[in-house]
mmCIF file of C-alpha atoms in Angstrom:
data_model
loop_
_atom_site.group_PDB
_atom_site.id
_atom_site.type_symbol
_atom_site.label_atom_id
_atom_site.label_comp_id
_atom_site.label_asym_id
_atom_site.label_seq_id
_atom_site.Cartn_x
_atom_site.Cartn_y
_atom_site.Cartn_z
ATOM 1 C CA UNK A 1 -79.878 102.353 72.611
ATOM 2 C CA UNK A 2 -79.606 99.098 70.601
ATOM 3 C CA UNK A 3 -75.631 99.448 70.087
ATOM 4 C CA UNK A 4 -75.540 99.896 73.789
ATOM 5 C CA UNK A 5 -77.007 96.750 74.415
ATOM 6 C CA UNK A 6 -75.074 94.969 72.420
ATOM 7 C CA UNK A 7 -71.636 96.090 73.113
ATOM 8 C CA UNK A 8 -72.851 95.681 77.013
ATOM 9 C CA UNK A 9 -74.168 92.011 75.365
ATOM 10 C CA UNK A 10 -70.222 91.089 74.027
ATOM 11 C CA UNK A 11 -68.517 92.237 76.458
ATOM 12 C CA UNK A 12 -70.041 90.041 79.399
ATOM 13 C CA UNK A 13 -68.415 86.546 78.443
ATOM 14 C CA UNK A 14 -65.302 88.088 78.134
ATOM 15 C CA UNK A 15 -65.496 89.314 81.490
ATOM 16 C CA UNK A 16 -66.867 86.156 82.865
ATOM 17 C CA UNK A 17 -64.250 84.145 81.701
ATOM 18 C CA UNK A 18 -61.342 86.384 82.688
ATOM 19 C CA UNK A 19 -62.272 85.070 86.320
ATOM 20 C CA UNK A 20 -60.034 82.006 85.199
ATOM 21 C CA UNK A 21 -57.978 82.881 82.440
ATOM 22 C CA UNK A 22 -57.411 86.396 80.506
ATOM 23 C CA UNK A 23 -56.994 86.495 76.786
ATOM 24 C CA UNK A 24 -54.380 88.048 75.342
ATOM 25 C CA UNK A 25 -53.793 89.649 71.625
ATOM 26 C CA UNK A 26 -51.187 86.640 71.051
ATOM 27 C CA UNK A 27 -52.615 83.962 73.736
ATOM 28 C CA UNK A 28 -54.655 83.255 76.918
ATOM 29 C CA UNK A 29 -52.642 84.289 80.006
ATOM 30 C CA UNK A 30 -53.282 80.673 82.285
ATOM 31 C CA UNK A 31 -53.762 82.256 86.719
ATOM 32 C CA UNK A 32 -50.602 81.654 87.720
ATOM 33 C CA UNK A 33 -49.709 80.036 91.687
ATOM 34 C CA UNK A 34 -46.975 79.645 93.639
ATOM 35 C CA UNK A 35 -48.300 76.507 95.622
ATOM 36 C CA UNK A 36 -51.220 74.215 94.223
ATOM 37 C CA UNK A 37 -54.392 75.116 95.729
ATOM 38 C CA UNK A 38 -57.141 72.442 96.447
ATOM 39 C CA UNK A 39 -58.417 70.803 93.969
ATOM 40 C CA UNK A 40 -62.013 69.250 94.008
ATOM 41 C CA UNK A 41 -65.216 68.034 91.994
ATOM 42 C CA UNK A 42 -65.869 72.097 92.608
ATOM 43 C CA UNK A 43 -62.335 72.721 90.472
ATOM 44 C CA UNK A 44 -62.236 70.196 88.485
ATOM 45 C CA UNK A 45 -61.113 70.974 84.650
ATOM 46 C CA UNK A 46 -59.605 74.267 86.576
ATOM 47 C CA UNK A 47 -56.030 75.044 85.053
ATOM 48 C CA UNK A 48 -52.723 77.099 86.426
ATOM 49 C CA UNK A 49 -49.385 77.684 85.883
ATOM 50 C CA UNK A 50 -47.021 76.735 88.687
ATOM 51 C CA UNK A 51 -44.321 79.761 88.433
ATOM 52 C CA UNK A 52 -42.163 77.968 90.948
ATOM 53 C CA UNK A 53 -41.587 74.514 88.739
ATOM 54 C CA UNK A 54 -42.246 76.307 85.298
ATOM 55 C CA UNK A 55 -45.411 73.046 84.635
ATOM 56 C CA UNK A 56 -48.967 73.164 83.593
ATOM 57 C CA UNK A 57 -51.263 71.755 85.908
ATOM 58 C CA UNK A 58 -55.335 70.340 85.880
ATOM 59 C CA UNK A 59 -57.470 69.815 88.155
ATOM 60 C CA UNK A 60 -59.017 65.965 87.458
ATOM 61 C CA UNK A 61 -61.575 66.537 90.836
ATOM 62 C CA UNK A 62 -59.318 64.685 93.336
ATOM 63 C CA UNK A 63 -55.802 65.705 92.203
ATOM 64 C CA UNK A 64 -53.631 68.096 90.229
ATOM 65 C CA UNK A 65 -52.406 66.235 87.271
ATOM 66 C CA UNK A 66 -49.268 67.816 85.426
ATOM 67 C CA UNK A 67 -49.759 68.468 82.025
ATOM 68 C CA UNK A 68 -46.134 69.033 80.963
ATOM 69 C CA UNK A 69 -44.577 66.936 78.613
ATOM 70 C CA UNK A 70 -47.328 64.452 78.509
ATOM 71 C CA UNK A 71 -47.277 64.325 82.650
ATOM 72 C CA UNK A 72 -44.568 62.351 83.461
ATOM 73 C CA UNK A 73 -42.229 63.667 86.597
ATOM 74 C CA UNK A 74 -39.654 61.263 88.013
ATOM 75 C CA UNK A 75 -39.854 59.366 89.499
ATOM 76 C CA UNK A 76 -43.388 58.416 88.264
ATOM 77 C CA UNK A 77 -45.535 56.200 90.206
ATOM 78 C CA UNK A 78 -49.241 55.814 88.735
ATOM 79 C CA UNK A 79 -51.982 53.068 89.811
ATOM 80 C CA UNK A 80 -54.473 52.283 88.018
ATOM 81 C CA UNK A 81 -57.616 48.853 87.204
ATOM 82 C CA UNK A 82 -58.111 48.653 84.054
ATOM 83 C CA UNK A 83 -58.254 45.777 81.265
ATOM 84 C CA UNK A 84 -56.259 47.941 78.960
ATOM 85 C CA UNK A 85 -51.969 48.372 78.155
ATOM 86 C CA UNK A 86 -51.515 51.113 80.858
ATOM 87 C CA UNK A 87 -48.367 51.878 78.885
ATOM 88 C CA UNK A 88 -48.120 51.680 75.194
ATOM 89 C CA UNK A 89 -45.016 52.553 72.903
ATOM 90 C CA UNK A 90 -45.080 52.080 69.244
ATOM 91 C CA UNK A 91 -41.615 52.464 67.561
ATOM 92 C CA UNK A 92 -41.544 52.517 63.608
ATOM 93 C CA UNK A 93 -38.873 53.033 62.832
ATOM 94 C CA UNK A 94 -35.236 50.938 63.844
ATOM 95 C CA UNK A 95 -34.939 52.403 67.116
ATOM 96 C CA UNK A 96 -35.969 51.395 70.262
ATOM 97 C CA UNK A 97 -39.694 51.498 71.820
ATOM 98 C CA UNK A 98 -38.043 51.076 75.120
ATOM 99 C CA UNK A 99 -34.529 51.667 76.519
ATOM 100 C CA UNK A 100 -33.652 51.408 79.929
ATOM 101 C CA UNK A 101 -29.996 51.940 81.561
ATOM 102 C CA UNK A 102 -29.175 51.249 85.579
ATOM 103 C CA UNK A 103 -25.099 52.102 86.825
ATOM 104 C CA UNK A 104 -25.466 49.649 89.453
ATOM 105 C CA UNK A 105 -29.154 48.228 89.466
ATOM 106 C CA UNK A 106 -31.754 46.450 87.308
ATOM 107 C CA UNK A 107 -32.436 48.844 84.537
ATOM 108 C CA UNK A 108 -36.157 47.316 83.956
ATOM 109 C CA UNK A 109 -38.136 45.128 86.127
ATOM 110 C CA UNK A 110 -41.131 43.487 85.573
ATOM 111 C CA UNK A 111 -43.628 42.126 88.379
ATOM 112 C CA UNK A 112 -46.721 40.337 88.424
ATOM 113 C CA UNK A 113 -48.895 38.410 90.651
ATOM 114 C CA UNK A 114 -50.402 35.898 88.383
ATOM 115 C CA UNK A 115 -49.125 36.048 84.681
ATOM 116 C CA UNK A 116 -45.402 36.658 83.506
ATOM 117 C CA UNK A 117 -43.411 39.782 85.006
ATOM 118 C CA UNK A 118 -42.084 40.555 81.519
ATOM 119 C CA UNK A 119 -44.084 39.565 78.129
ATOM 120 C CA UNK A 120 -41.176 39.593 75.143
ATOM 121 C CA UNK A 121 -42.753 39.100 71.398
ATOM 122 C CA UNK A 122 -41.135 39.282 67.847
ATOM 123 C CA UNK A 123 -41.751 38.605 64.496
ATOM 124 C CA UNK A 124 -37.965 38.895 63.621
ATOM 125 C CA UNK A 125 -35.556 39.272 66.175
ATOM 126 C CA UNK A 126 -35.542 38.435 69.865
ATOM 127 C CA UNK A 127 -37.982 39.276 72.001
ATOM 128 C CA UNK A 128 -35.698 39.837 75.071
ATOM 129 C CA UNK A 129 -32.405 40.687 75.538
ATOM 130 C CA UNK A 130 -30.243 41.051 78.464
ATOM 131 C CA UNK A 131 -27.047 42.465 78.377
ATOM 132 C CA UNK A 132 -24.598 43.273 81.365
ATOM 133 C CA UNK A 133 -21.302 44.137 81.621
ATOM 134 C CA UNK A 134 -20.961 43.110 85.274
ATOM 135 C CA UNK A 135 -24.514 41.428 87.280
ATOM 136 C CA UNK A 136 -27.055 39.949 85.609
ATOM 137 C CA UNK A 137 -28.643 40.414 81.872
ATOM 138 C CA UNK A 138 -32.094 38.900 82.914
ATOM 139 C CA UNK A 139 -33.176 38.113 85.921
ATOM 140 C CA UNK A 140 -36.311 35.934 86.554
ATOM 141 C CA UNK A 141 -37.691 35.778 89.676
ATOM 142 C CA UNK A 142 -40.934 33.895 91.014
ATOM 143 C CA UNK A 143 -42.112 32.403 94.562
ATOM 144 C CA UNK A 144 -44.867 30.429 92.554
ATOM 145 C CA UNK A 145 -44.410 29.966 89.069
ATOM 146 C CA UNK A 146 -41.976 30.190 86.317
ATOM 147 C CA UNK A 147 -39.399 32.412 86.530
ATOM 148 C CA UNK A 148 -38.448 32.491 83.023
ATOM 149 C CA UNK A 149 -40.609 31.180 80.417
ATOM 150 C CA UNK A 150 -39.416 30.907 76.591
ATOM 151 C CA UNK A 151 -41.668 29.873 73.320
ATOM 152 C CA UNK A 152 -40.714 29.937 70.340
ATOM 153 C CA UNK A 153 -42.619 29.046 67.227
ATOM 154 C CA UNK A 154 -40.156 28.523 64.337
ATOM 155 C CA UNK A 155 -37.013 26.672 64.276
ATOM 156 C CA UNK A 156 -35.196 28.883 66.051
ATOM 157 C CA UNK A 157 -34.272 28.279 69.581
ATOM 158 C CA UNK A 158 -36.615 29.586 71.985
ATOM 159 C CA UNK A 159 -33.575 30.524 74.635
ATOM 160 C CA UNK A 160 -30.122 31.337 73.017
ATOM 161 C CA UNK A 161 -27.388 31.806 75.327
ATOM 162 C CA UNK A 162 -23.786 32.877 74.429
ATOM 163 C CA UNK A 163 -20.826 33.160 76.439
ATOM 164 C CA UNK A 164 -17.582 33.344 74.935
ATOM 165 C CA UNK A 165 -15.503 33.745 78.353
ATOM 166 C CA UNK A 166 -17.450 31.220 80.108
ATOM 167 C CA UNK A 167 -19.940 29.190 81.476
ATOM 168 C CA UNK A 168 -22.963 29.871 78.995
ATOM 169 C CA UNK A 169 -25.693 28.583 81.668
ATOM 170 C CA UNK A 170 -25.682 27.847 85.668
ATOM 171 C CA UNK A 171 -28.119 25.642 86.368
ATOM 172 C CA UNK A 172 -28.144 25.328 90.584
ATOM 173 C CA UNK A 173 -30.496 22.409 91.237
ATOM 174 C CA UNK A 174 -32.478 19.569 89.414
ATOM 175 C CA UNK A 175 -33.125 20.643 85.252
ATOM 176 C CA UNK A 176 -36.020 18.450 83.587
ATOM 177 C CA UNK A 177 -35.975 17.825 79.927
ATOM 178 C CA UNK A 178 -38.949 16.528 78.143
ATOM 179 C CA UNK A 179 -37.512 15.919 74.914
ATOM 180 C CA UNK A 180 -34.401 15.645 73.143
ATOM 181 C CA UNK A 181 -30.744 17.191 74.476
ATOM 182 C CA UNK A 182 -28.344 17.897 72.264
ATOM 183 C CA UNK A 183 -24.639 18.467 72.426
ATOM 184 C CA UNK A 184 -21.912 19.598 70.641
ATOM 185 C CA UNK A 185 -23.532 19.458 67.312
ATOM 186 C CA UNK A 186 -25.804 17.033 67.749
ATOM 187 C CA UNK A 187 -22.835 14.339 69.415
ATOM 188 C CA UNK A 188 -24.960 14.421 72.895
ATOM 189 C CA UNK A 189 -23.760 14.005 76.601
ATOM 190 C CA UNK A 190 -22.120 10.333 75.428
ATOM 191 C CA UNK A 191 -19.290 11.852 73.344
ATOM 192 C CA UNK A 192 -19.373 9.640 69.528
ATOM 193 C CA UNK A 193 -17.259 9.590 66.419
ATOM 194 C CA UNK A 194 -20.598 10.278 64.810
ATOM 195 C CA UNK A 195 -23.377 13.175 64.790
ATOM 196 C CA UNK A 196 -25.670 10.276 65.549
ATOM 197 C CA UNK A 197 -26.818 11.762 69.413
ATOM 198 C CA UNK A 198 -26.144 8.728 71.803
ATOM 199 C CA UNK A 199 -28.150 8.015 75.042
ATOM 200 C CA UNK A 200 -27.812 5.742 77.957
ATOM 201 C CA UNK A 201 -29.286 3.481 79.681
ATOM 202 C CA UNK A 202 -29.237 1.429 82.849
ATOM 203 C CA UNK A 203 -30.682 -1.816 84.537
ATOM 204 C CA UNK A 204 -30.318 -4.519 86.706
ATOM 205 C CA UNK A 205 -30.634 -8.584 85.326
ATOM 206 C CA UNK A 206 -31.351 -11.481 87.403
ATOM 207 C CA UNK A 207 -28.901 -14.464 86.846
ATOM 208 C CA UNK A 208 -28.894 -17.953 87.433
ATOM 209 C CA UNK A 209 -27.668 -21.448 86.815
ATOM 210 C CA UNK A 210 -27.903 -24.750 88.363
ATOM 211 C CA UNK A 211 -25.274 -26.967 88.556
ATOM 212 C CA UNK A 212 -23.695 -25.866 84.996
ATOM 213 C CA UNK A 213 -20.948 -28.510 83.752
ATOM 214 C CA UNK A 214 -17.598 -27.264 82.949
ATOM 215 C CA UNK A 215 -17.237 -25.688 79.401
ATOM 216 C CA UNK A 216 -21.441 -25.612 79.413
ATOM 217 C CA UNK A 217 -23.252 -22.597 78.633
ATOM 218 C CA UNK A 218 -26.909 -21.407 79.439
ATOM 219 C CA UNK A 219 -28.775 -18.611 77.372
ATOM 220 C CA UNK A 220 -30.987 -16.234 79.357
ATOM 221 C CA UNK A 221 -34.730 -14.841 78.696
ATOM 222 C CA UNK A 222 -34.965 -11.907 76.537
ATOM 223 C CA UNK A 223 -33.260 -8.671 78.660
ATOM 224 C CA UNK A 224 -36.028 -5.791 77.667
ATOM 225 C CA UNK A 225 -34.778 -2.259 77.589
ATOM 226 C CA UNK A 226 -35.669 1.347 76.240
ATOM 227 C CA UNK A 227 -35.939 1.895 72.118
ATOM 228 C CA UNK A 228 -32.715 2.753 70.260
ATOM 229 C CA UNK A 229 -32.478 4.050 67.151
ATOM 230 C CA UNK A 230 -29.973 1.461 66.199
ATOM 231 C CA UNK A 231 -28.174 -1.311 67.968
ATOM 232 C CA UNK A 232 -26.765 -0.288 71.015
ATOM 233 C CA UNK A 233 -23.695 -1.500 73.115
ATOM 234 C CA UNK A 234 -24.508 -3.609 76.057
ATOM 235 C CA UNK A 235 -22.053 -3.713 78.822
ATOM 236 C CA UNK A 236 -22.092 -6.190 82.085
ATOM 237 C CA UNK A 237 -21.215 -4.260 85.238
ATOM 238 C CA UNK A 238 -20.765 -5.142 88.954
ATOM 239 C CA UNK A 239 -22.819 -8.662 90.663
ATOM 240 C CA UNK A 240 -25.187 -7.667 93.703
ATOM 241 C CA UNK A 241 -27.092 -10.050 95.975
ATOM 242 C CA UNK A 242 -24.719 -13.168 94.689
ATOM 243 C CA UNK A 243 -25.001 -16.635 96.002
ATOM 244 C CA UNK A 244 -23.040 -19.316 94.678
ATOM 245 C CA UNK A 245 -21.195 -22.826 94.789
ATOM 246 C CA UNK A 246 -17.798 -23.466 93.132
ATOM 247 C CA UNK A 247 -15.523 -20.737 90.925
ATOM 248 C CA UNK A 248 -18.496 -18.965 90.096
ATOM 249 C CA UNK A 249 -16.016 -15.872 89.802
ATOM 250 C CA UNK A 250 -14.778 -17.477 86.684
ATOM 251 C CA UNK A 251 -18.197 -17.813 84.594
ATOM 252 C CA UNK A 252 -18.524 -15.035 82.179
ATOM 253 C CA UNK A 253 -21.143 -13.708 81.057
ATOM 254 C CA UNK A 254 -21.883 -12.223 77.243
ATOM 255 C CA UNK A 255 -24.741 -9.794 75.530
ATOM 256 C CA UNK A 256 -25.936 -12.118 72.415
ATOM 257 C CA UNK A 257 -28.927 -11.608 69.887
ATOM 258 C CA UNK A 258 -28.529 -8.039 70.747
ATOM 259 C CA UNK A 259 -31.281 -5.279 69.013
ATOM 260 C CA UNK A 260 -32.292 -2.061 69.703
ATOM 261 C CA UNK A 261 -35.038 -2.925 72.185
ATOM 262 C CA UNK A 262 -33.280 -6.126 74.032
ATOM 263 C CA UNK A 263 -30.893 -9.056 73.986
ATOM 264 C CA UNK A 264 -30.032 -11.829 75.919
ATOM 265 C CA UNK A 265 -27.397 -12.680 78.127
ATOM 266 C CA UNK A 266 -25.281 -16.131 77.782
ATOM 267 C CA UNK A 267 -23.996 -17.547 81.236
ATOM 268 C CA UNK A 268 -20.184 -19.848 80.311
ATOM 269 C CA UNK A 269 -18.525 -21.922 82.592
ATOM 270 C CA UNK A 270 -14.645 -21.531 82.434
ATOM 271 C CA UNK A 271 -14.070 -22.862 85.675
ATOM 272 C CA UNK A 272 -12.624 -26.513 86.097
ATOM 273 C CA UNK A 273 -16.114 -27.433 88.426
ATOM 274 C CA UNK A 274 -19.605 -27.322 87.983
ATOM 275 C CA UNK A 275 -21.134 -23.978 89.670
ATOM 276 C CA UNK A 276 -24.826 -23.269 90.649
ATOM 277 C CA UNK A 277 -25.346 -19.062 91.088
ATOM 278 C CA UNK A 278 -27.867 -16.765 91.499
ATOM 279 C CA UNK A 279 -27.705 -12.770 91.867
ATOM 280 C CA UNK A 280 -28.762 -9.361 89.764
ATOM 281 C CA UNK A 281 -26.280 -7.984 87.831
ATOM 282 C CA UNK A 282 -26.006 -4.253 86.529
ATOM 283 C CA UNK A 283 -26.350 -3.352 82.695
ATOM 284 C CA UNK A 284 -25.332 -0.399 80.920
ATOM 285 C CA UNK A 285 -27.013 -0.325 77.631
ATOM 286 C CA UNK A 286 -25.168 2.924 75.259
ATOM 287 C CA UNK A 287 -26.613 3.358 71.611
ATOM 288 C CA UNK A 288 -27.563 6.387 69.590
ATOM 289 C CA UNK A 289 -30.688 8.232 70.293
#
């Protein structure tokens, strides 16, 4: 009687469990389905084997999640709230963590609704590239914010942009610098025989003499302008809001005592008359940076 019971004692978890899976000399044989059957807090942890798409399949209480090849299908659409990476690749090697490839769209695109749509970091090397044989390598989009935002921390360029068939950038509307710009190896926007980076600069001067005797000259207050790292060229340009008596078209007028933050501006009679003016005249002030 006692090796009855316990062969009747061994033999009732294995028949239990062969309600839900059947083991096998070399394995456990998973129920295998045709179509996914509901799945429920009742099912949930329940496993099968769909025959049809050849995929492993659990039930997580609300849906069946595939188990094959780490549950991906494509396309693959997941949601999810949580304060972790959703997605995580680690490549240690010198490949790639991520690689995407579109014929005739964007082959990754980033989106979101308050920080930046795509996050690029390296210790090395860039942290974004964009290459494209036809559209566009990056494209940046925002309705709020920045579309494209670069930092970099060394003294590398934080945006490096190479185009040896063309235009490098396309800038279509207003582009604000807060520091320095720099051209052509350092020679800036106002082209120099120098590397010295040149910068411009301009105002308008209010004029005036009084009755100023032929061959007479009269000096002018001290003309005030933006720092320059060195002594700049100051050029008079065209007369606005002019009144005048005699050949006043004949006084000329020259940049004196000039420094880089201001100079002053003599007033000479070359006519054959006396002349009494008044008016604001332009000044274009070029020096290096």
């Amino acid at each position: 009687m006692k090796k009855l019971f316990l062969l009747i004692s061994f033999a009732a978890p294995l028949w239990s469990l062969a309600q839900s899976a059947t083991i096998l000399p070399d394995g456990i044989g998973i129920p295998k389905v045709t179509a996914l059957p509901t799945c429920n807090t009742v099912e949930k942890g329940k496993q099968v084997f769909h025959s049809t798409t050849n995929k492993m399949y659990f039930c997580n209480g609300t849906n069946w999640q595939e188990m094959t090849g780490g549950g991906f299908t494509i396309p693959y659409i997941k949601t999810d709230n949580s304060a972790e990476n959703l997605l995580y690749l680690e490549n240690t090697g010198v490949g790639r963590a991520i690689y995407g490839k579109s014929v005739t769209h964007t082959a990754v695109r980033g989106e979101s609704i308050s920080g930046p749509g795509i996050g690029g970091s390296s210790d090395s090397q860039n942290g974004v590239v964009g290459i494209s044989n036809s559209g566009s390598g990056i494209y940046g989009y925002s309705a709020y914010g920045n579309a494209g935002y670069f930092q970099s921390d060394s003294t590398q360029p934080a945006l490096y942009v190479v185009n040896d068939k063309g235009a490098a950038a396309y800038f279509q509307g207003n582009v604000k610098i807060i520091k320095e710009l720099t051209v052509d190896n350092n020679k800036g926007i106002v082209r120099s025989n120098t590397s010295t980076q040149q910068k411009v600069v301009r105002l308008t001067a209010g004029l005036g003499v009084n009755n100023l005797a032929v061959g007479a000259f009269k000096d002018s207050g001290n003309l005030n302008y933006e720092d320059f790292g060195g002594t700049p060229t100051v050029t008079i340009g065209q007369v606005i809001n002019e009144s005048s008596t005699g050949e006043w078209f004949k006084v000329m007028i020259i940049p004196i005592n000039v420094t880089p933050t201001e100079c002053q501006l003599r007033i000479v009679n070359l006519s054959s008359n006396a002349v009494t003016m008044a008016g604001n005249w332009h000044i274009l002030v070029v020096g290096p940076e």
